[in-house]
XYZ file of C-alpha atoms in Angstrom:
498
model
C -49.773 148.367 -42.147
C -52.924 146.304 -42.748
C -54.316 149.099 -44.812
C -51.222 149.115 -47.035
C -51.486 145.377 -47.618
C -55.185 145.666 -48.371
C -54.656 148.380 -50.947
C -51.801 146.453 -52.596
C -53.892 143.289 -52.939
C -56.749 145.253 -54.466
C -54.437 146.699 -57.108
C -53.075 143.253 -57.983
C -56.619 141.901 -58.387
C -57.497 144.822 -60.667
C -54.363 144.231 -62.802
C -55.138 140.511 -63.045
C -58.697 141.189 -64.244
C -57.402 143.647 -66.858
C -54.802 141.127 -68.107
C -57.511 138.480 -68.522
C -59.666 140.913 -70.500
C -56.725 141.778 -72.822
C -55.903 138.088 -73.411
C -59.559 137.320 -74.191
C -59.811 140.194 -76.675
C -56.492 139.178 -78.366
C -57.703 135.582 -78.790
C -60.941 136.733 -80.342
C -59.120 139.071 -82.774
C -56.624 136.328 -83.780
C -59.458 133.827 -84.381
C -61.356 136.380 -86.492
C -58.344 137.191 -88.667
C -57.372 133.508 -88.983
C -60.780 132.602 -90.343
C -60.695 135.558 -92.738
C -57.194 134.485 -94.015
C -58.313 130.870 -94.565
C -61.332 132.068 -96.483
C -59.181 134.323 -98.650
C -56.668 131.559 -99.440
C -59.440 129.103 -100.265
C -61.044 131.634 -102.549
C -57.717 132.315 -104.329
C -57.002 128.596 -104.851
C -60.369 127.997 -106.414
C -60.330 131.141 -108.526
C -60.377 131.033 -112.374
C -56.877 132.547 -112.690
C -55.277 129.801 -110.621
C -57.117 127.110 -112.496
C -55.917 128.615 -115.782
C -52.308 128.698 -114.501
C -52.486 125.025 -113.542
C -53.739 124.143 -117.012
C -50.915 126.127 -118.675
C -48.236 124.399 -116.553
C -49.705 120.992 -117.368
C -49.689 121.814 -121.115
C -46.046 122.994 -120.941
C -44.938 119.807 -119.194
C -46.769 117.716 -121.765
C -45.137 119.643 -124.633
C -41.651 119.174 -123.168
C -42.225 115.433 -122.754
C -43.498 115.163 -126.321
C -40.463 117.037 -127.739
C -38.112 114.825 -125.694
C -39.726 111.640 -127.008
C -39.585 112.950 -130.570
C -35.887 113.925 -130.229
C -35.038 110.519 -128.813
C -36.839 108.818 -131.692
C -35.059 110.948 -134.306
C -31.604 110.348 -132.774
C -32.243 106.622 -132.612
C -33.258 106.531 -136.268
C -30.342 108.690 -137.415
C -27.698 106.678 -135.564
C -29.057 103.313 -136.567
C -26.236 101.576 -138.555
C -28.546 100.293 -141.296
C -30.054 103.718 -141.900
C -26.561 105.284 -141.926
C -25.417 102.729 -144.463
C -28.447 103.466 -146.704
C -27.845 107.221 -146.345
C -24.151 107.074 -147.313
C -24.887 104.655 -150.127
C -27.469 107.077 -151.518
C -25.195 110.096 -151.164
C -22.153 108.356 -152.675
C -24.090 106.867 -155.537
C -24.378 103.373 -154.140
C -21.014 102.381 -155.685
C -19.098 101.831 -152.408
C -18.854 98.417 -150.828
C -18.746 97.863 -147.117
C -15.054 97.052 -147.337
C -14.329 100.342 -149.047
C -16.341 102.266 -146.471
C -14.456 100.477 -143.680
C -11.103 101.360 -145.238
C -12.239 104.974 -145.626
C -13.251 105.148 -141.975
C -9.962 103.626 -140.804
C -8.043 106.045 -143.026
C -10.009 108.942 -141.597
C -9.164 107.880 -138.038
C -5.465 107.375 -138.829
C -5.250 110.690 -140.678
C -6.885 112.497 -137.794
C -4.484 110.928 -135.313
C -1.464 111.841 -137.431
C -2.704 115.406 -137.870
C -3.270 115.720 -134.129
C 0.243 114.436 -133.435
C 1.848 116.823 -135.907
C -0.114 119.705 -134.452
C 1.040 118.853 -130.945
C 4.663 118.686 -132.116
C 4.732 121.945 -134.033
C 2.458 123.878 -131.725
C 4.005 126.944 -130.188
C 5.418 126.065 -126.825
C 4.414 128.279 -123.946
C 7.353 130.404 -122.864
C 8.627 129.527 -119.410
C 10.411 132.240 -117.484
C 12.772 131.681 -114.591
C 14.353 134.535 -112.741
C 17.709 135.229 -111.151
C 19.790 137.955 -109.547
C 21.988 139.802 -112.017
C 24.038 142.987 -112.311
C 23.083 144.807 -115.481
C 22.696 148.171 -117.151
C 19.660 149.410 -119.045
C 21.183 152.726 -120.113
C 24.688 153.917 -120.868
C 24.946 156.247 -117.893
C 28.325 155.153 -116.583
C 29.087 152.954 -113.531
C 26.318 154.617 -111.539
C 23.842 153.061 -113.996
C 24.761 149.511 -112.934
C 22.015 147.977 -110.814
C 21.211 144.660 -109.176
C 17.939 143.185 -110.449
C 16.127 140.221 -108.950
C 13.965 139.389 -111.969
C 16.479 138.948 -114.783
C 15.554 136.076 -117.102
C 17.521 133.015 -116.058
C 18.610 130.506 -118.727
C 17.530 126.955 -118.026
C 17.601 125.031 -121.330
C 20.844 123.996 -123.035
C 21.447 123.782 -126.756
C 23.478 120.896 -128.137
C 26.830 122.611 -127.535
C 25.881 124.746 -124.527
C 26.803 124.545 -120.858
C 24.722 125.840 -117.950
C 26.851 127.110 -115.057
C 25.788 128.125 -111.564
C 28.002 131.140 -110.850
C 29.926 131.285 -107.585
C 32.065 134.367 -108.261
C 32.806 136.778 -111.091
C 35.500 139.410 -111.555
C 34.929 143.068 -112.382
C 37.122 144.328 -115.232
C 37.965 147.772 -116.591
C 36.018 146.871 -119.731
C 32.864 146.507 -117.602
C 33.135 150.153 -116.583
C 33.597 151.097 -120.232
C 30.581 148.994 -121.263
C 28.563 151.055 -118.759
C 29.527 154.087 -120.849
C 28.537 152.492 -124.179
C 31.652 150.581 -125.221
C 30.923 148.145 -128.062
C 27.221 148.954 -128.315
C 27.136 148.820 -132.142
C 28.993 145.520 -132.441
C 26.952 144.180 -129.526
C 23.685 144.875 -131.324
C 24.946 143.359 -134.605
C 26.570 140.243 -133.178
C 23.825 139.460 -130.682
C 21.348 139.473 -133.570
C 23.590 137.279 -135.726
C 24.124 134.769 -132.908
C 20.395 135.000 -132.016
C 21.005 136.134 -128.454
C 18.875 139.267 -128.585
C 17.536 141.869 -130.982
C 18.866 144.766 -128.920
C 22.121 145.813 -127.270
C 20.339 146.524 -123.966
C 20.027 145.464 -121.233
C 23.579 144.174 -120.747
C 24.667 141.901 -117.933
C 28.180 142.914 -116.867
C 31.124 140.589 -116.192
C 33.532 138.940 -118.620
C 34.524 135.848 -116.645
C 33.351 133.732 -113.746
C 33.851 130.534 -111.794
C 31.106 128.093 -110.911
C 29.660 124.598 -111.137
C 28.088 122.958 -114.198
C 24.418 122.139 -113.636
C 23.419 121.031 -117.149
C 24.983 120.105 -120.484
C 23.986 119.987 -124.128
C 23.722 116.558 -125.766
C 26.871 117.061 -127.861
C 29.104 118.195 -124.983
C 31.570 115.369 -124.225
C 34.540 117.242 -122.743
C 32.757 118.314 -119.529
C 30.440 116.725 -116.975
C 27.683 117.916 -114.650
C 29.193 118.891 -111.313
C 32.547 120.027 -112.729
C 34.040 123.158 -111.169
C 34.815 125.421 -114.113
C 35.809 128.909 -115.155
C 34.286 130.811 -118.053
C 35.182 133.735 -120.324
C 32.848 135.602 -122.676
C 33.456 138.330 -125.333
C 32.525 141.977 -124.841
C 29.430 141.796 -127.052
C 27.830 138.854 -125.238
C 25.725 138.838 -122.097
C 28.030 138.802 -119.097
C 28.694 136.624 -116.077
C 27.763 138.866 -113.134
C 24.630 136.845 -112.449
C 23.574 133.639 -110.706
C 23.387 131.436 -113.821
C 25.093 131.674 -117.223
C 24.475 129.732 -120.433
C 27.561 129.680 -122.665
C 29.067 127.668 -125.479
C 31.275 124.818 -124.344
C 34.097 126.454 -126.335
C 34.362 129.131 -123.623
C 34.375 126.778 -120.611
C 37.184 124.785 -118.997
C 37.794 123.071 -115.670
C 39.263 125.477 -113.150
C 42.447 124.673 -111.177
C 41.836 122.366 -108.241
C 44.252 124.168 -105.945
C 42.408 127.532 -105.796
C 38.946 128.549 -104.640
C 36.182 130.147 -106.668
C 36.919 133.753 -105.645
C 40.682 133.442 -106.127
C 40.328 131.732 -109.486
C 38.355 134.727 -110.801
C 41.576 136.757 -111.065
C 42.900 134.571 -113.888
C 40.496 133.696 -116.786
C 39.880 137.024 -118.548
C 43.129 138.728 -117.528
C 45.170 135.613 -118.331
C 43.537 135.246 -121.741
C 44.385 138.865 -122.583
C 47.976 138.409 -121.408
C 48.547 135.246 -123.464
C 46.903 136.883 -126.492
C 49.237 139.886 -126.253
C 52.333 137.686 -125.952
C 51.170 135.539 -128.865
C 50.680 138.692 -130.955
C 54.311 139.643 -130.205
C 55.501 136.070 -130.943
C 56.779 135.694 -127.383
C 56.765 132.363 -125.554
C 58.948 130.404 -123.154
C 61.382 129.512 -125.969
C 62.417 133.045 -126.908
C 61.549 135.242 -123.931
C 64.768 134.598 -122.020
C 66.847 137.753 -121.370
C 64.502 139.975 -123.393
C 63.629 143.253 -121.760
C 59.974 143.967 -121.039
C 58.325 147.053 -119.611
C 54.897 146.402 -118.064
C 53.102 149.690 -117.528
C 51.045 149.489 -114.308
C 52.068 145.943 -113.480
C 49.573 145.520 -110.640
C 46.490 145.489 -112.866
C 44.934 142.024 -113.341
C 46.666 141.615 -116.719
C 49.918 143.061 -115.400
C 50.004 140.557 -112.533
C 49.712 137.657 -114.986
C 52.295 139.093 -117.393
C 54.919 139.628 -114.690
C 54.554 136.060 -113.439
C 54.650 134.513 -116.904
C 57.688 136.480 -118.080
C 59.495 135.857 -114.815
C 58.912 132.124 -115.267
C 60.230 132.405 -118.825
C 63.387 134.149 -117.467
C 62.800 137.474 -119.132
C 63.947 140.769 -117.608
C 60.782 142.485 -116.417
C 60.544 146.138 -115.478
C 57.222 147.373 -114.212
C 55.684 150.577 -112.918
C 53.472 150.761 -109.853
C 52.589 152.969 -106.911
C 54.488 152.594 -103.642
C 51.602 150.790 -101.927
C 51.800 148.042 -104.575
C 55.577 147.624 -104.340
C 55.472 144.452 -102.156
C 53.044 142.810 -104.597
C 55.199 143.639 -107.646
C 58.264 142.186 -105.926
C 56.402 139.032 -104.900
C 55.214 138.495 -108.476
C 58.831 138.455 -109.700
C 59.494 141.829 -111.334
C 63.231 142.336 -111.986
C 63.079 146.119 -111.701
C 60.314 148.330 -110.343
C 59.708 152.000 -111.134
C 57.691 153.324 -108.230
C 55.458 156.365 -108.399
C 54.959 158.408 -105.266
C 51.271 158.135 -104.381
C 51.322 160.341 -101.278
C 49.932 163.191 -103.382
C 46.997 160.997 -104.341
C 45.922 160.523 -100.751
C 46.479 164.213 -100.028
C 44.900 165.756 -103.119
C 42.277 163.209 -104.138
C 39.480 165.537 -103.002
C 41.194 168.694 -104.221
C 42.340 167.840 -107.758
C 40.754 166.296 -110.779
C 41.762 162.587 -111.137
C 42.758 163.258 -114.757
C 45.130 165.948 -113.587
C 46.673 163.560 -111.075
C 47.167 160.887 -113.770
C 48.851 163.383 -116.071
C 51.231 164.296 -113.252
C 52.031 160.627 -112.677
C 52.733 160.130 -116.382
C 55.177 163.031 -116.387
C 56.987 161.469 -113.445
C 57.175 158.161 -115.331
C 58.643 159.814 -118.441
C 61.211 161.656 -116.363
C 62.255 158.439 -114.608
C 62.610 156.544 -117.905
C 64.656 159.369 -119.419
C 66.983 159.343 -116.441
C 67.475 155.596 -116.746
C 68.089 155.772 -120.501
C 66.996 152.156 -120.916
C 65.211 150.701 -123.941
C 62.930 147.664 -124.083
C 62.175 144.896 -126.571
C 58.481 144.889 -125.701
C 56.387 147.471 -123.865
C 52.948 146.370 -122.668
C 50.378 148.995 -121.724
C 47.741 147.637 -119.353
C 45.814 150.932 -119.290
C 44.903 153.018 -122.317
C 45.557 156.391 -120.682
C 49.352 156.111 -120.724
C 51.643 158.563 -122.548
C 53.540 157.643 -125.697
C 56.432 155.339 -124.765
C 57.589 154.515 -128.291
C 60.836 156.431 -127.670
C 61.887 153.781 -125.159
C 61.625 150.821 -127.571
C 64.581 149.155 -129.236
C 64.897 149.347 -132.996
C 62.751 146.250 -133.525
C 60.754 146.683 -130.329
C 56.977 146.570 -130.071
C 54.328 148.301 -128.011
C 51.283 146.213 -127.068
C 48.082 147.326 -125.350
C 45.852 144.958 -123.405
C 43.328 147.634 -122.427
C 40.099 147.921 -124.458
C 40.745 150.181 -127.426
C 38.249 152.768 -128.602
C 35.870 151.380 -131.231
C 35.023 153.665 -134.133
C 31.802 151.703 -134.620
C 30.418 153.160 -131.382
C 29.999 156.524 -133.110
C 28.400 155.119 -136.290
C 25.218 156.661 -137.636
C 22.223 154.789 -139.061
C 23.566 154.206 -142.574
C 27.052 153.395 -141.290
C 25.526 150.736 -139.024
C 23.679 149.222 -141.998
C 26.914 148.962 -143.983
C 28.780 147.547 -140.986
C 26.023 144.988 -140.374
C 26.210 143.792 -143.987
C 30.005 143.596 -143.818
C 30.012 141.566 -140.583
C 27.353 139.145 -141.833
C 29.176 138.621 -145.128
C 32.476 138.069 -143.337
C 30.972 135.494 -140.977
C 29.375 133.621 -143.893
C 32.707 133.512 -145.760
C 34.573 132.384 -142.635
C 32.061 129.620 -141.920
C 32.051 128.483 -145.557
C 35.858 128.334 -145.806
C 36.325 127.002 -142.291
C 38.437 130.004 -141.258
C 38.952 130.907 -137.565
C 36.775 133.512 -135.913
C 37.598 137.153 -136.442
C 39.008 139.422 -133.753
C 35.602 140.887 -132.863
C 34.650 137.399 -131.730
C 37.705 137.398 -129.421
C 39.000 133.987 -130.414
C 41.523 133.960 -127.562
C 38.619 133.615 -125.087
C 38.334 129.861 -125.558
C 38.736 126.619 -123.657
C 42.191 125.992 -125.142
C 43.500 129.179 -123.510
C 41.672 128.390 -120.268
C 43.114 124.841 -120.179
C 46.587 126.307 -120.612
C 45.967 128.732 -117.738
C 44.689 125.871 -115.576
C 47.946 123.989 -116.069
C 49.978 127.091 -115.194
C 48.066 127.665 -111.963
C 48.271 124.019 -110.911
C 52.020 123.967 -111.719
C 52.628 127.062 -109.610
C 53.580 129.326 -112.518
C 50.650 131.676 -111.809
C 49.396 132.859 -108.433
C 45.988 134.449 -107.907
C 45.921 138.109 -106.853
C 42.613 139.373 -105.432
C 42.490 142.647 -103.513
C 38.797 142.975 -102.680
C 35.667 140.822 -102.757
C 32.284 142.565 -102.933
C 28.643 141.554 -102.793
C 26.383 142.318 -105.791
C 24.769 145.285 -104.047
C 28.194 147.007 -103.944
C 28.719 146.893 -107.724
C 29.054 150.673 -108.121
C 31.829 150.730 -105.510
C 33.522 147.787 -107.235
C 33.410 149.492 -110.648
C 34.884 152.694 -109.275
C 37.591 150.737 -107.466
C 38.680 148.762 -110.519
C 39.104 152.000 -112.480
C 41.377 153.480 -109.846
C 45.094 153.326 -110.771
C 45.718 152.382 -107.139
C 43.802 149.084 -107.276
C 45.911 145.955 -106.957
C 45.093 142.705 -108.718
C 41.506 141.675 -109.332
C 38.221 142.871 -107.896
C 35.661 140.083 -107.410
C 31.908 139.882 -106.798
C 30.703 136.749 -105.033
C 27.266 135.163 -105.477
C 27.632 132.664 -102.630
């Protein structure tokens, strides 16, 4: 054991001696290199190149200081009032007095201020875009082309006679489905350019009426107030109401009835305006409608529901056609006589037969029923444009009216035909405005606040009841459009934005 300890201590002593030798050598090497580095640095500092660099830097600094002093002296001399006065006097021939120069300077300042103000006034304002949810079409592909967009441009600034309405609900009409297929595209392009709404007929926001709350008014609008609950109608060529915010002329806005909600009220504005327009065209009102015989084809459409109620209130004899499932509604609206069509085949064969074939079968049944009855009518109102000819069932002086959108020949116009039509429409509008004549039919004059006020009174007096079958959300617009085209729909179809 002692031997092991002895050998271990000897090894430690050897390692200690070697460590001391290494440390001593390292110190000597570091001292040698340190002295060599100091000598090198000292030699570099005192070399000719470094001395020359110092001289160049000193000369550059001196030059910069000299230029700065010279610039300061020149600026001081130039801006000295007396020197300026001598300069301008020399340039202007020495004929100007101090008073004249003062007036000239004041005039220059005033002119500059005025020019700046005018420039700020007439400068092009930066376009501000606000966005909203809207149901629109960008192509005429049919109802399946209707889409919900989140970035439609939202109106926010009212003209003098405009009203800004926050939409709560909007109805879906048959005309909306036809617009999806291109209805009115030529007139839409022409009239939207004339009324400075757009330079194109696309995209089109769907919807022809709505209910909502006024959020802003033009300066010249006195009939309405911010916060009023209103309903709105717009013509076929204008941007629609199936969106969160609409900007319309005050002429197309009226306060909605207080006794109905937003969704229910949507069943009245557009359909009611069409119904009153048709009756006015036939010279029918409460004073002469009593005991006259009316046939309302498909009386459970939105327009048919309004017509039945109005004529019933005016004590006319109303006969209407409807499917069996709508029979309770037709009775409740006040129809005197109801021609029902068996719709069991529709449920059974809807997936087996073409819808057009089914409609033709229904029309044959209607003709057979009318022939069996042998009754004639003073006025026949067609609420759909796919009905058969019923002129044989009119009295001698009877009339047939159609409230459904009629086919527009302008939709098939070529380029040169559109040019001629554009010139004709512009000329007609100029003549009407010059002579103070009422708007033409393409402007749909019946869609106005006077008609809406009349409808409001009728609803509040209990003459008209709202009829709404289904309420959809915007995302279900394709389903809503297909439903409103079905002959089996009852009343109005509504889209809510609440």
